[in-house]
Amino acid sequence: MTVLRNHVGGRFVESGRTFDKTSPVDGTTVAVVHEADAVIVDAAVAAARRALNGRWGTSSVADRAALLRRIADGIEARFEDLLAAEVGDTGKPVELARRLDVARAAQNFRSFADTISAKGLDAFLTDTPDGGRALNYAVRKPLGVVAVIVPWNLPLLLLTWKVAPALACGNAVVVKPSEETPSSATVLAEIIAEAGAPDGVFNLVHGFGAGSAGELLTSHAGIDGVTFTGESRTGSAIMKAVAPRVRPVSFELGGKNAALVFDDCDLDRTIEGLSRSVFTNTGQVCLCTERVYVQRGVYDEVVSGLVEAAERLRPGRPEDPAANFGPLISQTHRRKVMSYQALAVEQGAKVVTGGGAPALDGDLAAGAWIEPTLWTGLDNAAAVMREEVFGPVAGIVPFDGEEEAIALANDTEYGLAAAVWTSDLDRGHRVAQRMDVGMAWVNAWYLRDLRSPFGGFGLSGVGREGGEHSLHFYTSPTNVCVGLTGPWSAEEAS
Ligand code: NAD
């Protein structure tokens, strides 16, 4: 049985308490995990502080960029180990994890090595507002000890998305992966150590949120900031935990993302993109579409195209080449998604496909399987059109005009992502610019340039990460103002 330990100050450490991580595919135990207690969290924060006070604290941008590139090489060298860890924890199809999760982890490190090399930290020089009488500039310093808390849906991708810029900027991190996906972070700890990061630069604590390692970390007096990806209500709890010490936070939270499909779209391309946006990773991507607004002229075709796409999905073991659809992450999450399915029907939905759980035989019967599900007949007041379900589900609603579509899409407390499907380029730009979201795609979904800003409006987050935006969060500026002597007038000199 795989045993997963905490990684503190360069050493793997056990705790007095363990929990089992089970597979969502068949319910078997994947690993026994040592849950960090207050002593271990304290030790991790202290180790991070020692690293900052040691040679890591004076490392150069060039040294750190080189470290990030070695970590990326290490990820590629241990690609199959990371793949096995990720697939074992999540049950997602191997091919999806290969293409998306693990590949992006290496890209995350390379991208931030490039960004920091291009920008340096001196790229934040300010203009000199006082002409020749003073020289103002800003030095950027690392934030310090950064707590990194991430969810289970794209575990390694989201962890490295935060660890890479944090290390690029010279911080030391204490990371807490989700209790549902502890495995890949443990392999990453080995890779980062092997790449030559000083002890204490990357610390890993395992456990749950409230009352466990997550809360112990976010309420710890020794942390200088929190970067978090997860549910909006968890973001709110973390905000409260850091409030007494007023620490900066960067939050990437939930979404209730809309797709807007116009009559003039390229139908084949739209249905292909839409179905990916609803069903990828069993709908467990924060960017997934859960609300589809379709102009009336193509409504029937879009509904039937999406139904066909849903019915082509095949559940099965991650390594089964005939399968392309994984389970939900856990039985708990499955119960939540099933309860939304029931609520949708109660509130008047017509289930056009799915609506339940597939009857799978043998070992798979114990897994957290769910059917891809599409609803029609709902309006924006329905709970499943307002609350994030985080499953392979969407409500499809017709509209007549552009203004109506924009109003429907923006009628939400969330504001993470939107996708506009149209062949009219003017309309594409016009509508995308009016979406109150962090990322608005036109004829695309989840197409990412890692240098562009990523984050959300409203319940979907606080701040932006990505490229230079990340460098801003993971550093703090000190403005230095050098007064210059000169023949100023007596009045000004006083
Ligand atoms: P979650 O908020 O339940 O858990 C996320 C992490 O926070 C886990 O590591 C968990 O242990 C920890 N945690 C929970 N309560 C805590 C507390 N009180 N204090 C400190 N830590 C705590 O989220 P989840 O169910 O793991 O992930 C799904 C959610 O993540 C969805 O809402 C999804 O939209 C969101 N998400 C957002 C993005 C984005 O970039 N915006 C990306 C992926 C996922």
Short mmCIF file of C-alpha atoms and ligand atoms in Angstrom, two decimals, residues 149-154 158 161 176-180 207-211 213-216 218 228-235 237-238 241 251-255 284-287 329 333 336 388 390 414 416 439 454-456 460, ligand 1:
data_model
loop_
_atom_site.label_atom_id
_atom_site.label_comp_id
_atom_site.label_asym_id
_atom_site.label_seq_id
_atom_site.Cartn_x
_atom_site.Cartn_y
_atom_site.Cartn_z
CA ILE A 149 -4.19 25.42 -1.13
CA VAL A 150 -5.61 23.59 -4.11
CA PRO A 151 -8.58 21.37 -5.08
CA TRP A 152 -8.90 17.90 -6.56
CA ASN A 153 -10.16 18.45 -10.09
CA LEU A 154 -6.84 19.19 -11.85
CA LEU A 158 -3.44 23.79 -10.37
CA TRP A 161 0.20 26.95 -11.56
CA LYS A 176 -1.82 21.60 0.98
CA PRO A 177 -3.31 19.49 -1.80
CA SER A 178 -6.87 18.25 -1.56
CA GLU A 179 -7.48 15.28 0.72
CA GLU A 180 -8.99 13.64 -2.39
CA GLY A 207 -5.09 16.82 5.34
CA PHE A 208 -8.56 18.27 5.16
CA GLY A 209 -9.87 21.86 5.34
CA ALA A 210 -11.80 23.04 8.40
CA GLY A 211 -10.34 21.68 11.65
CA ALA A 213 -4.25 21.11 7.90
CA GLY A 214 -6.07 23.64 5.67
CA GLU A 215 -7.38 25.71 8.54
CA LEU A 216 -4.20 25.28 10.59
CA THR A 218 -4.45 29.59 6.69
CA PHE A 228 -6.12 29.35 -3.09
CA THR A 229 -8.15 27.54 -5.72
CA GLY A 230 -11.43 25.94 -4.74
CA GLU A 231 -15.02 26.63 -3.85
CA SER A 232 -16.25 30.17 -3.29
CA ARG A 233 -17.50 29.37 0.20
CA THR A 234 -14.06 27.99 1.15
CA GLY A 235 -12.55 31.22 -0.18
CA ALA A 237 -13.71 30.92 5.15
CA ILE A 238 -10.05 31.49 4.25
CA ALA A 241 -9.01 33.11 8.71
CA PHE A 251 -8.46 33.35 -5.03
CA GLU A 252 -9.50 31.31 -8.06
CA LEU A 253 -12.99 30.12 -7.14
CA GLY A 254 -16.12 28.55 -8.55
CA GLY A 255 -18.04 29.38 -11.71
CA GLN A 284 -15.21 19.00 -13.08
CA VAL A 285 -13.28 21.94 -14.50
CA CYS A 286 -13.96 25.36 -13.00
CA LEU A 287 -14.26 26.68 -16.58
CA ILE A 329 -14.20 12.45 -7.61
CA HIS A 333 -19.60 14.64 -4.64
CA LYS A 336 -24.31 16.35 -4.39
CA GLU A 388 -22.34 25.59 -9.35
CA PHE A 390 -19.47 20.89 -10.79
CA TYR A 414 -20.28 34.19 -10.42
CA LEU A 416 -15.34 33.16 -14.16
CA MET A 439 -12.00 34.92 -19.35
CA PHE A 454 -6.69 34.36 -15.17
CA GLY A 455 -9.28 34.86 -12.43
CA GLY A 456 -12.87 35.84 -11.88
CA SER A 460 -15.41 33.57 -8.82
P1 NAD B 1 -12.90 23.02 -1.79
O1 NAD B 1 -13.00 24.49 -1.61
O2 NAD B 1 -13.82 22.14 -1.07
O3 NAD B 1 -11.42 22.53 -1.39
C1 NAD B 1 -10.27 23.11 -1.97
C2 NAD B 1 -9.12 22.98 -0.99
O4 NAD B 1 -9.39 23.78 0.15
C3 NAD B 1 -8.87 21.57 -0.49
O5 NAD B 1 -7.49 21.36 -0.39
C4 NAD B 1 -9.54 21.59 0.87
O6 NAD B 1 -9.02 20.65 1.78
C5 NAD B 1 -9.24 23.01 1.32
N1 NAD B 1 -10.15 23.54 2.33
C6 NAD B 1 -11.46 23.28 2.48
N2 NAD B 1 -11.96 24.00 3.52
C7 NAD B 1 -10.95 24.74 4.02
C8 NAD B 1 -10.82 25.67 5.08
N3 NAD B 1 -11.86 26.00 5.85
N4 NAD B 1 -9.62 26.24 5.30
C9 NAD B 1 -8.55 25.95 4.53
N5 NAD B 1 -8.60 25.05 3.51
C10 NAD B 1 -9.78 24.46 3.26
O7 NAD B 1 -12.97 22.78 -3.36
P2 NAD B 1 -12.95 21.39 -4.13
O8 NAD B 1 -14.25 20.71 -3.94
O9 NAD B 1 -11.70 20.68 -3.79
O10 NAD B 1 -12.81 21.89 -5.65
C11 NAD B 1 -13.87 22.24 -6.46
C12 NAD B 1 -14.06 23.72 -6.50
O11 NAD B 1 -12.88 24.37 -6.96
C13 NAD B 1 -15.16 24.17 -7.45
O12 NAD B 1 -15.90 25.18 -6.85
C14 NAD B 1 -14.39 24.72 -8.64
O13 NAD B 1 -15.07 25.64 -9.44
C15 NAD B 1 -13.22 25.33 -7.96
N6 NAD B 1 -12.11 25.53 -8.89
C16 NAD B 1 -11.79 26.80 -9.31
C17 NAD B 1 -10.77 27.00 -10.23
C18 NAD B 1 -10.39 28.37 -10.74
O14 NAD B 1 -9.32 28.51 -11.30
N7 NAD B 1 -11.22 29.38 -10.56
C19 NAD B 1 -10.05 25.90 -10.71
C20 NAD B 1 -10.40 24.64 -10.25
C21 NAD B 1 -11.42 24.45 -9.34
#
